[in-house]
CSV table of C-alpha atoms and ligand atoms in Angstrom, one decimal:
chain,number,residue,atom,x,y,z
A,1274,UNK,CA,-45.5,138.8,7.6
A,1275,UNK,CA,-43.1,140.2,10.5
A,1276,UNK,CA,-40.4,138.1,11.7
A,1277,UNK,CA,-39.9,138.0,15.6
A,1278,UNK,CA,-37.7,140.8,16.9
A,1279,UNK,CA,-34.5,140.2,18.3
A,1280,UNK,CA,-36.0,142.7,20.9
A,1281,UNK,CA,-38.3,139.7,21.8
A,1282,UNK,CA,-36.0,137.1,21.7
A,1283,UNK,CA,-36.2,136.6,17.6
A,1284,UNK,CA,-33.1,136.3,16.1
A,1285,UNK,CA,-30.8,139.2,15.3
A,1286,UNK,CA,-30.1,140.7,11.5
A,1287,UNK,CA,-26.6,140.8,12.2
A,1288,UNK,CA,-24.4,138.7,14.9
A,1289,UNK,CA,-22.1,141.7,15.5
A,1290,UNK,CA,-23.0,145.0,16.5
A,1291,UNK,CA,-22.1,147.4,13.4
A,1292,UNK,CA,-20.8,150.9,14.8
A,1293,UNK,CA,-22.7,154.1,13.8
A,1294,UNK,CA,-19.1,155.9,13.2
A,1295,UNK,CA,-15.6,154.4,12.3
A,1296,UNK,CA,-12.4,155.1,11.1
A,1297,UNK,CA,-11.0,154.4,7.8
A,1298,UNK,CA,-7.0,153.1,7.5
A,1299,UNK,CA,-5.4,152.1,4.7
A,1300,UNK,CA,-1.9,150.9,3.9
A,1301,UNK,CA,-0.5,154.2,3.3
A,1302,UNK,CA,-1.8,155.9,6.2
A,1303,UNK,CA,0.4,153.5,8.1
A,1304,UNK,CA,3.2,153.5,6.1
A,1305,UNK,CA,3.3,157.3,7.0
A,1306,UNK,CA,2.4,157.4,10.4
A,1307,UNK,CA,5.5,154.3,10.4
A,1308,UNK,CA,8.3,157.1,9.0
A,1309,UNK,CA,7.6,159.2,11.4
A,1310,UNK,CA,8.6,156.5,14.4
A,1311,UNK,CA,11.7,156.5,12.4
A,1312,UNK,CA,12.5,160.1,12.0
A,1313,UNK,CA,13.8,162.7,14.6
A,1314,UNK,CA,10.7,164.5,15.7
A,1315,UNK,CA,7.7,162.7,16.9
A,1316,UNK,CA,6.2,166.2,17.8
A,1317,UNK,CA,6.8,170.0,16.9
A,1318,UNK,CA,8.6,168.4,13.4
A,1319,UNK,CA,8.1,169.4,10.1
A,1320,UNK,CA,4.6,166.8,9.8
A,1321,UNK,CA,3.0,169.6,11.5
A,1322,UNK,CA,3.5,172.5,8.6
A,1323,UNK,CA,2.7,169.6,6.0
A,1324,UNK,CA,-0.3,168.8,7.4
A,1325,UNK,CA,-1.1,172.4,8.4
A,1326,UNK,CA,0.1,173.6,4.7
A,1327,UNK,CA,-2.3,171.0,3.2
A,1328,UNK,CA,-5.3,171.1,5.3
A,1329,UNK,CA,-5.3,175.2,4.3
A,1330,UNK,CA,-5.5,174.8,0.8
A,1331,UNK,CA,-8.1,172.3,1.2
A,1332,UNK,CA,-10.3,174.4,3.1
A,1333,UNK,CA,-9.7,177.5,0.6
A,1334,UNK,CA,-7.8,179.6,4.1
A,1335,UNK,CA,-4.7,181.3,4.8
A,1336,UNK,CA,-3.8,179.8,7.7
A,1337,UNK,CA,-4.3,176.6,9.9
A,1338,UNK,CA,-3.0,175.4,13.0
A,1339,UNK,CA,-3.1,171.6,14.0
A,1340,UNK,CA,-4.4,171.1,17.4
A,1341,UNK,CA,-4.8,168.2,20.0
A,1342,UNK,CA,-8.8,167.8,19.4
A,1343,UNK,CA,-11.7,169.5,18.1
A,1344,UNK,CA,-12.6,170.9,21.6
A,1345,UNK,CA,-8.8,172.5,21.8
A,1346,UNK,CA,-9.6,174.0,18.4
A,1347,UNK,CA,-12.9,175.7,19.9
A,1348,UNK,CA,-11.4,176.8,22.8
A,1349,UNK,CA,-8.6,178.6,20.6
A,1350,UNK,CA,-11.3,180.3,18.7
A,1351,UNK,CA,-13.0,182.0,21.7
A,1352,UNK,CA,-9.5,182.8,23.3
A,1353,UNK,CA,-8.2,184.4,20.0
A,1354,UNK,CA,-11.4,186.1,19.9
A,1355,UNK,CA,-10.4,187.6,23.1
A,1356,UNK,CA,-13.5,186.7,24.8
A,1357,UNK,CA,-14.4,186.3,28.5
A,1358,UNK,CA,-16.4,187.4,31.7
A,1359,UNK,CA,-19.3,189.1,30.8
A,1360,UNK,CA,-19.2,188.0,27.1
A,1361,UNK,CA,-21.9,186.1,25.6
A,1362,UNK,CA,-21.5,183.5,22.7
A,1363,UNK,CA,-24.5,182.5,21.0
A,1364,UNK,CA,-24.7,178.8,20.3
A,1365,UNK,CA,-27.3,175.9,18.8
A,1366,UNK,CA,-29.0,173.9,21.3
A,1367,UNK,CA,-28.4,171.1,19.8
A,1368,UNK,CA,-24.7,170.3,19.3
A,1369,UNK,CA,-21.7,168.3,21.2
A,1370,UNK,CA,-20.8,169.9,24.6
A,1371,UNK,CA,-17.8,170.9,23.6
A,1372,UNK,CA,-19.5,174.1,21.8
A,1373,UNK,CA,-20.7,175.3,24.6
A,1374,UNK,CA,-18.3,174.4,26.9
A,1375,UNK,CA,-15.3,176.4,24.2
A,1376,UNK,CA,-17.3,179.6,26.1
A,1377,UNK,CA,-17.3,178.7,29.4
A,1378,UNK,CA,-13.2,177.9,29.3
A,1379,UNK,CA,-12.7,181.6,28.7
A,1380,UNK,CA,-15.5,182.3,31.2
A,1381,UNK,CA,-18.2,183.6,28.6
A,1382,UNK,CA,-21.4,182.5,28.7
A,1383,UNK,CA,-22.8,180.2,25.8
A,1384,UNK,CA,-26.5,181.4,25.3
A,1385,UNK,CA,-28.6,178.6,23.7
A,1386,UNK,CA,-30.5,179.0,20.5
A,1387,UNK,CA,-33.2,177.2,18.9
A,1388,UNK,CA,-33.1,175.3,15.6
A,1389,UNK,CA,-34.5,175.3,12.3
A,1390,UNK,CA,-37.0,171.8,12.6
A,1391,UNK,CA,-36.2,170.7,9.1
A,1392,UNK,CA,-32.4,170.8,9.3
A,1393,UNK,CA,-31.4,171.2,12.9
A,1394,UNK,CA,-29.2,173.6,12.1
A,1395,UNK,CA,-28.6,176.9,13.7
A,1396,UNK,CA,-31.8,179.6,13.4
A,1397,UNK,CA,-30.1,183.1,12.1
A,1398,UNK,CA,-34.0,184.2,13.1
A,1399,UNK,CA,-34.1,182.2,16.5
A,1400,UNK,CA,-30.5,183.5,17.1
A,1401,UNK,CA,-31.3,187.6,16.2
A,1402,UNK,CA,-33.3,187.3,18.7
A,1403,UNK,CA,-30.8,186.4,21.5
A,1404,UNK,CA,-28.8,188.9,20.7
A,1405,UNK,CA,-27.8,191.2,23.6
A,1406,UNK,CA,-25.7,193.8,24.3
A,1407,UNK,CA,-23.2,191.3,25.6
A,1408,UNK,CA,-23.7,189.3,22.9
A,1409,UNK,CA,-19.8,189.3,20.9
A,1410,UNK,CA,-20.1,186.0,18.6
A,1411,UNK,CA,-22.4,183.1,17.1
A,1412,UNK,CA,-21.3,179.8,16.5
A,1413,UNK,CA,-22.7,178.1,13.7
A,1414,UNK,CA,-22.4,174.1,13.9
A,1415,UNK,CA,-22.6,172.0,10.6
A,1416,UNK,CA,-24.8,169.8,12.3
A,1417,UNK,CA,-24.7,166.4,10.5
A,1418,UNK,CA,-22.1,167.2,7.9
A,1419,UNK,CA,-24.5,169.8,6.2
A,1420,UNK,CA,-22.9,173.4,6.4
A,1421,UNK,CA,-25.4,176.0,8.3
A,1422,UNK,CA,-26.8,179.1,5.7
A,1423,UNK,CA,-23.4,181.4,6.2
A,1424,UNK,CA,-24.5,184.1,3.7
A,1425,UNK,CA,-27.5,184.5,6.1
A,1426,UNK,CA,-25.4,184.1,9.4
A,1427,UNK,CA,-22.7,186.7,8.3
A,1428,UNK,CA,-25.4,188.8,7.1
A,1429,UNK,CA,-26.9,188.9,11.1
A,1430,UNK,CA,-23.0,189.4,12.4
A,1431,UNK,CA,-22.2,192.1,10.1
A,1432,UNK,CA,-25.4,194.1,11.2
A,1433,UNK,CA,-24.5,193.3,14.8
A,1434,UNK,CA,-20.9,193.7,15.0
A,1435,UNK,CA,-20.3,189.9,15.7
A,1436,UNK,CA,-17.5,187.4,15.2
A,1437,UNK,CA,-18.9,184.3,13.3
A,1438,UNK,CA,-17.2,181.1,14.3
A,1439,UNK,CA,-17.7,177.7,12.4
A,1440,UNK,CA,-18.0,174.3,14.4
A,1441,UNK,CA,-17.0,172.2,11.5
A,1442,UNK,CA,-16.3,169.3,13.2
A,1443,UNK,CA,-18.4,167.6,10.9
A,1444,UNK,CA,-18.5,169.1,7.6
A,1445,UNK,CA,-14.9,169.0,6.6
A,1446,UNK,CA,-15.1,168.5,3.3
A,1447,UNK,CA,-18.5,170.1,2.6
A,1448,UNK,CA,-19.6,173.4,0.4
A,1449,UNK,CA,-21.7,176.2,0.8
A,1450,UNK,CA,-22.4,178.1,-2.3
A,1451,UNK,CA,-19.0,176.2,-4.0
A,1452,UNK,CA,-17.1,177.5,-1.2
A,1453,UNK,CA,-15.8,175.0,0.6
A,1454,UNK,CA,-16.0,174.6,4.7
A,1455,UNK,CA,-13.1,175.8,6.5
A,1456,UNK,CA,-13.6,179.3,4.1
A,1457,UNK,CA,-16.7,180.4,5.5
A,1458,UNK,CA,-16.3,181.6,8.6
A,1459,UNK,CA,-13.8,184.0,10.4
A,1460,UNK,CA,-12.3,180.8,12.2
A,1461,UNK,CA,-13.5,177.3,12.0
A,1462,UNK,CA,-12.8,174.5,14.4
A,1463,UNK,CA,-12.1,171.1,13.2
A,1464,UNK,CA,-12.0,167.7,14.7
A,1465,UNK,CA,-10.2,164.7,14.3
A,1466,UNK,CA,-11.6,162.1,16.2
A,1467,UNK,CA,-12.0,158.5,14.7
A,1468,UNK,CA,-15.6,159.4,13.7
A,1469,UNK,CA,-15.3,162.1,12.2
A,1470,UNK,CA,-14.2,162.8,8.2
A,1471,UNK,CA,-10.9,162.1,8.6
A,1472,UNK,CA,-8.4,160.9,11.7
A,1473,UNK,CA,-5.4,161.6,13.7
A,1474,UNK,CA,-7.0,159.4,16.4
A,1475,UNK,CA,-7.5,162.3,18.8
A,1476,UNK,CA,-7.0,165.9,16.7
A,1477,UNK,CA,-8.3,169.0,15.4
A,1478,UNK,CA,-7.5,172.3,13.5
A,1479,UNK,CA,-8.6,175.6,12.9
A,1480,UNK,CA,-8.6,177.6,9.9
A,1481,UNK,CA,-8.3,181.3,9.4
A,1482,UNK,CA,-7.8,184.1,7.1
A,1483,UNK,CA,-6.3,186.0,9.5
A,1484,UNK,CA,-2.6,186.6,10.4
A,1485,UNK,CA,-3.3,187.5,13.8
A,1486,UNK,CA,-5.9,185.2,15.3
A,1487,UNK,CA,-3.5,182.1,13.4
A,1488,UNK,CA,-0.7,183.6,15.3
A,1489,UNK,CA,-2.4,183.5,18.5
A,1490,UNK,CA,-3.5,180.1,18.0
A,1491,UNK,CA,-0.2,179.2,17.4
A,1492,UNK,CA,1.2,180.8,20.5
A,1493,UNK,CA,-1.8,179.3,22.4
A,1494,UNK,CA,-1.1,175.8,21.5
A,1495,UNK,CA,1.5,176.3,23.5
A,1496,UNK,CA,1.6,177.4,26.6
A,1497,UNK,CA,1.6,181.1,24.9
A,1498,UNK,CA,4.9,181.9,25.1
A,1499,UNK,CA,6.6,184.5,23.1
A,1500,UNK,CA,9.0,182.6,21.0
A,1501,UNK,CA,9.0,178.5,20.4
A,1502,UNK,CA,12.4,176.3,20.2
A,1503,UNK,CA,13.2,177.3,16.8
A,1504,UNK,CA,12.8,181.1,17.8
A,1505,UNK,CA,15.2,180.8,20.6
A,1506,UNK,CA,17.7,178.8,18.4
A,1507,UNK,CA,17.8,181.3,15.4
A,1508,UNK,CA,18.1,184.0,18.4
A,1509,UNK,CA,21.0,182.1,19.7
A,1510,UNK,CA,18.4,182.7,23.2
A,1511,UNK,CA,17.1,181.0,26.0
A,1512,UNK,CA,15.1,183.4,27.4
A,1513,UNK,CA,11.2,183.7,26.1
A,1514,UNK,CA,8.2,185.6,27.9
A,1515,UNK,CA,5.0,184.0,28.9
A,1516,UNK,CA,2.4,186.6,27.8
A,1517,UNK,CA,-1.0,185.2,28.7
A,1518,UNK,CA,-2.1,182.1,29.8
A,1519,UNK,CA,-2.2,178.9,27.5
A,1520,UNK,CA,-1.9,175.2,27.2
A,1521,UNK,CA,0.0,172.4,25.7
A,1522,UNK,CA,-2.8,171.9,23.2
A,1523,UNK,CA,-0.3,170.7,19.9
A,1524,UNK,CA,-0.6,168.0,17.9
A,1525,UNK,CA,2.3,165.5,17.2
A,1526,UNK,CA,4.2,164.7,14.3
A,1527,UNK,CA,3.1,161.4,14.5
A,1528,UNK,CA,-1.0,162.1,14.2
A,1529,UNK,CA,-0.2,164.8,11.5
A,1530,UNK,CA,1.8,162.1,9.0
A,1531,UNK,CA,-1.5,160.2,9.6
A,1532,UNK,CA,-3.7,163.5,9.1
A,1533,UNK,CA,-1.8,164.4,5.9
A,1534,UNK,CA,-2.4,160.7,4.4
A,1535,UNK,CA,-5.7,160.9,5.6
A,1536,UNK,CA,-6.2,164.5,4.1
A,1537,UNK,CA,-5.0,163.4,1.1
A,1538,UNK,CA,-8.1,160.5,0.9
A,1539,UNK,CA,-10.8,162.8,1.9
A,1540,UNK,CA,-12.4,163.4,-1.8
A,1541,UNK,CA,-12.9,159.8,-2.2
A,1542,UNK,CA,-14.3,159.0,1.6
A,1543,UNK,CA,-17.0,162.2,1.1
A,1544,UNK,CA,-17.7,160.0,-2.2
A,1545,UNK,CA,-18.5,157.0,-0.3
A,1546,UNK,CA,-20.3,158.6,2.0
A,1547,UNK,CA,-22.6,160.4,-0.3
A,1548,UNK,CA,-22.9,157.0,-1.7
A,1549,UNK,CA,-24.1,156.0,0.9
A,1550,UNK,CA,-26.5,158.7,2.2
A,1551,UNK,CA,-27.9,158.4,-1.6
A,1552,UNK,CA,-28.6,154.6,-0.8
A,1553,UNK,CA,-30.1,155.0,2.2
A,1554,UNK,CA,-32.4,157.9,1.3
A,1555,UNK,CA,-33.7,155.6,-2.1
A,1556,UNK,CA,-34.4,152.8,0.9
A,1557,UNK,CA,-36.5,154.8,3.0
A,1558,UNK,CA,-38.5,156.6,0.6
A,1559,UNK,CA,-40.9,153.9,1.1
A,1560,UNK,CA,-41.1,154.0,4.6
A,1561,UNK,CA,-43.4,156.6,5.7
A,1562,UNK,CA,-42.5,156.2,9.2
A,1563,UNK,CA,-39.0,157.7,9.0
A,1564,UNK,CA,-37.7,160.4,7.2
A,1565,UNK,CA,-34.0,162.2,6.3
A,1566,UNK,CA,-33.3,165.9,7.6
A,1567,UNK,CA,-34.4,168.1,4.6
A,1568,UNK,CA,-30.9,169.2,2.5
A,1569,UNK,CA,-30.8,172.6,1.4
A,1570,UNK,CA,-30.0,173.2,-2.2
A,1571,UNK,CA,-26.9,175.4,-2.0
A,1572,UNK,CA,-24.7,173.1,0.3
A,1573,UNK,CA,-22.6,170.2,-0.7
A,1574,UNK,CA,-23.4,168.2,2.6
A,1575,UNK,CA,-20.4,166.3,3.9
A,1576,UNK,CA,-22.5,163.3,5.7
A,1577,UNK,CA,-21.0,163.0,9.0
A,1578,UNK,CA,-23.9,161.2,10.3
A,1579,UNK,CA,-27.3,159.9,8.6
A,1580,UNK,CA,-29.8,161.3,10.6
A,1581,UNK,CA,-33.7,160.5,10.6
A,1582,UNK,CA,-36.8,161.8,12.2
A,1583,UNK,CA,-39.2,159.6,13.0
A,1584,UNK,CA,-42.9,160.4,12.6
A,1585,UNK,CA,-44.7,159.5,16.3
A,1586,UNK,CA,-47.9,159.1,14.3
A,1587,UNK,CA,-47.1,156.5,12.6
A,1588,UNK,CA,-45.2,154.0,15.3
A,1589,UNK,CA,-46.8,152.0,18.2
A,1590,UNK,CA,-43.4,152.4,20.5
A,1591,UNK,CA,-41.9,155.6,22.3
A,1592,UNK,CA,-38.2,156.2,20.6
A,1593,UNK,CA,-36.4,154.8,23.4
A,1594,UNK,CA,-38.1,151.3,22.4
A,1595,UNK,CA,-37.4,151.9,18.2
A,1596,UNK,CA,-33.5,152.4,19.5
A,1597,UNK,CA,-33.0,149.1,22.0
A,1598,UNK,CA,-35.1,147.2,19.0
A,1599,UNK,CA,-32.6,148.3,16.3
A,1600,UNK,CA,-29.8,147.8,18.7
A,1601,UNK,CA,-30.6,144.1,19.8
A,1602,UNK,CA,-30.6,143.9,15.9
A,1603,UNK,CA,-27.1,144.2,15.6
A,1604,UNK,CA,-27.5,148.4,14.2
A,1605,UNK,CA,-25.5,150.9,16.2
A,1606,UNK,CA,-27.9,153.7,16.3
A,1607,UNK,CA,-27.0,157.2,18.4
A,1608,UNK,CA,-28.4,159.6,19.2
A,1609,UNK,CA,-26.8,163.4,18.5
A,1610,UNK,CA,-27.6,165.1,20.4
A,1611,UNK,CA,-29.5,166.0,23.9
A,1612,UNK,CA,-30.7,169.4,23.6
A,1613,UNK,CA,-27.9,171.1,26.4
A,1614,UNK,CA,-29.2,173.2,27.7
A,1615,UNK,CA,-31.4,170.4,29.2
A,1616,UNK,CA,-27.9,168.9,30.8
A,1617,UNK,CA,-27.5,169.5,34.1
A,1618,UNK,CA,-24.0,171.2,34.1
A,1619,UNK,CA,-25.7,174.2,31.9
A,1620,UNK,CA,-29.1,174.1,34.4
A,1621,UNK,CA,-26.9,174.8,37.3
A,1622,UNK,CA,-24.5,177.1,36.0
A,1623,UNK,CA,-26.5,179.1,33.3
A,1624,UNK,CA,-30.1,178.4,34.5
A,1625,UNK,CA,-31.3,177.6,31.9
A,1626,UNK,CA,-34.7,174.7,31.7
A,1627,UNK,CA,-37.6,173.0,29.4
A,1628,UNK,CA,-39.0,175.1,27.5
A,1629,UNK,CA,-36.0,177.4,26.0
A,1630,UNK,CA,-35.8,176.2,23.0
A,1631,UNK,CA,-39.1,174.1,22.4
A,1632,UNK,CA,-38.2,172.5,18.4
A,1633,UNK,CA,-34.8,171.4,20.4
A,1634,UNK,CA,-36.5,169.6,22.4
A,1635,UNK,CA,-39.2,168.0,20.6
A,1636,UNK,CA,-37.1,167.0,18.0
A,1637,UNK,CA,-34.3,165.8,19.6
A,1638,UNK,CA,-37.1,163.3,21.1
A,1639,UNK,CA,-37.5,162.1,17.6
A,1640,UNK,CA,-34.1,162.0,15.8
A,1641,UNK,CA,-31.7,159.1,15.6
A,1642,UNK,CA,-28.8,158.5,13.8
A,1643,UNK,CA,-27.9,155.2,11.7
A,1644,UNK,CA,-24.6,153.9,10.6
A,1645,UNK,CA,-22.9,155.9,8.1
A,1646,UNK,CA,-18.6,155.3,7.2
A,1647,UNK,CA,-16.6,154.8,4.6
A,1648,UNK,CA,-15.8,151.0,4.9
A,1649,UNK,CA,-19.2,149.9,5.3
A,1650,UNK,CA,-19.5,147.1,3.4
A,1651,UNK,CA,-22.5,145.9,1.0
A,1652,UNK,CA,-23.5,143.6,3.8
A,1653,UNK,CA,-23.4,146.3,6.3
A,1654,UNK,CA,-25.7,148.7,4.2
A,1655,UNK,CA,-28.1,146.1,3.2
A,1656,UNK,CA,-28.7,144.9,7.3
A,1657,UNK,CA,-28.9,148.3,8.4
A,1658,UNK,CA,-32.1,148.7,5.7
A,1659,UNK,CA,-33.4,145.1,6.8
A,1660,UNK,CA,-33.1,145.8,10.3
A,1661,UNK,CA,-34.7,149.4,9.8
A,1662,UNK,CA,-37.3,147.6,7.7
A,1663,UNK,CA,-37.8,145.0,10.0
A,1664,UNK,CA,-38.3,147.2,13.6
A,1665,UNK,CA,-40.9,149.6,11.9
A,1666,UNK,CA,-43.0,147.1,9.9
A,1667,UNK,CA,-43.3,145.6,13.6
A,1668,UNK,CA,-44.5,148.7,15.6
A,1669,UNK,CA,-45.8,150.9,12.1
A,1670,UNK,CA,-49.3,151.7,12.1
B,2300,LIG,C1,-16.5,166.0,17.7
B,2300,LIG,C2,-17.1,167.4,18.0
B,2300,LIG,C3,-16.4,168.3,18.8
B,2300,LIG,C4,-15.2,168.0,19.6
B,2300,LIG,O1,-14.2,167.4,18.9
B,2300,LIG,P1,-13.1,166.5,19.7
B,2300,LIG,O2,-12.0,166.3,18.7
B,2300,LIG,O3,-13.8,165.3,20.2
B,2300,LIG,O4,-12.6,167.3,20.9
B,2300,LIG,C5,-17.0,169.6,18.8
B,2300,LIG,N1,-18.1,169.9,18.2
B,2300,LIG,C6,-18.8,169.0,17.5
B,2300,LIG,C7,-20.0,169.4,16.8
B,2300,LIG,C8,-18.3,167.7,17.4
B,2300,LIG,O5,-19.0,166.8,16.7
């Protein structure tokens, strides 16, 4: 027996519409984000070097620099890097924009790679073969929260003479091999955004082991000049040189009280949202029609998002359908991502078109993502599985 869809005018499993992302706040989050109003820096304070202090020892890295999102964070990777015109950065073709777009600030060229089918992650086979004499770095995106295979990645950079960035804007808290995200790359890029692991609202980060790229990230922040306020002051100067060009990319004392408090909460909200992924996974098992990304057995995935394929052999309906169904249900489904190089900013200016990167594509016809947080409730859980169960007993075969 099937009840109506709200799709078809049946009534809805929930009245309000449950996110597929959200932050997480306590009291103490507040409470530090509060003492800040009431100090005397809201930005360039000593919240910054807390936070920054913090966030490397929880990555297992030397240095990080608090930025103002996870795109700024990119963006200072490729630029420390020293990248530009004529350089080529390999990255996944499925991904946020900002990846991409990190290479075309510093006027590189991203070069799109395939993915593996069963993970969506980066291809280090798919990716040694883009590799051209231009080529100078890969970036490797977590995608989902589960970190890519970085033995295998620094493997192909080594042989190649590549820089290997991390896009870990969704694994913080995740492991490869015990080693945790953050560690496993020359830089890694974090972000901060209300989705993501934890929050500054807007934010990001980037971790290194190295002295000299952190320093240049630092500089690059802001505005790259050659000493900052506390320079001058110990100096007893006013005068500071502008050496290349950068931007006021910093992050303020304010989101970095909230980032440290956050930071500090980030075991038990991985917790929760391994939970969760465990709860949903038992759900489904049942349902032939859907099915988890395939985990690989050396990461400790950091569930960012809970993302399933669905099997086109087994549903009446075209994906678009399954998605507005579960939607007038009251379930915030997404989708992450469209394949980019399909977009039409990267057609025009790269030339690239159907066909580039073929799993990309038919996959990312098949993939949708459910809501996954920390503060989901019981309730919440329970009508995202009714609602799931609901749509695909209707148009199952
Ligand atoms: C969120 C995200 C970014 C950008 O982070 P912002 O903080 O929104 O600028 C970059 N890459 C990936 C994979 C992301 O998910």
């Amino acid at each position: 027996m099937t009840k109506r869809l709200a799709l078809h005018g049946g009534t809805p499993v929930r009245a309000q519409l449950l996110p597929y992302g959200r932050q997480s706040i306590c009291e103490e989050d507040i409470e530090a984000l509060v003492a800040v109003l009431r100090s005397d820096y809201l930005t360039t304070g000593p919240a910054v070097e807390t936070f920054e202090r913090a966030f490397a020892e929880a990555v297992g890295a030397r240095h990080a620099i608090a930025v103002s999102s996870g795109t700024a964070a990119l963006h200072a990777t490729m630029a420390a890097l020293g990248l530009g015109p004529g350089d080529e950065v390999i990255v996944p073709a499925i991904t946020f924009a900002a990846t991409a777009n990190a290479a075309l600030f510093v006027g590189a060229r991203p070069v799109f790679c395939d993915v593996d089918p069963d993970t969506l992650l980066l291809d280090p086979c798919a990716a040694e073969a883009r590799i051209t004499e231009r080529t100078r770095a890969v970036v490797a995106v977590d995608y989902a929260g589960q970190p890519c295979d970085y033995d295998a990645l620094a493997r192909l950079c080594g042989k190649h003479g590549l820089h290997l960035v991390a896009d870990a804007c969704h694994s913080l808290g995740g492991t490869y091999d015990a080693r945790p995200v953050g560690s496993l790359a020359e830089l890694s890029a974090f972000s901060f955004h209300p989705v993501k692991m934890i929050t500054t609202g807007e934010g990001g980060m980037v971790s290194t082991d190295s002295a000299e790229w952190a320093s240049h990230v630092r500089r690059f922040r802001s505005h790259c000049m050659s000493r900052d306020y506390r320079d001058r002051d110990r100096a007893g100067t006013w005068s500071y040189d502008i050496t290349e060009l950068g931007y006021n990319y910093r992050l303020s004392d304010l989101q970095c009280a909230l980032g440290t408090s956050q930071l500090r909460r980030l075991p038990g909200l991985i917790a929760r949202r391994r939970e969760i992924a465990r709860q949903y996974d038992e759900a489904f098992s049942e349902l032939r029609a859907v099915a988890p990304l395939k985990r690989t057995r050396s990461t400790g995935h950091a569930y960012h998002l809970y993302v399933v394929t669905i099997d086109p052999d087994r549903v009446r309906a075209d994906r678009q359908t399954i998605l507005k169904a579960l939607k007038a249900e009251g379930i915030g489904v997404n989708v992450h991502y469209p394949p980019l190089h399909l977009l039409s900013l990267y057609q025009r200016r790269l030339g690239t078109r159907r066909g580039d990167c073929p799993r990309a594509e038919s996959l990312c016809e098949r993939i949708m993502s459910l809501p996954l947080f920390p503060d989901m409730t019981e309730a919440d859980f329970t009508s995202v599985i009714a609602a799931v169960d609901k749509v695909f007993s209707h148009f199952g075969r």
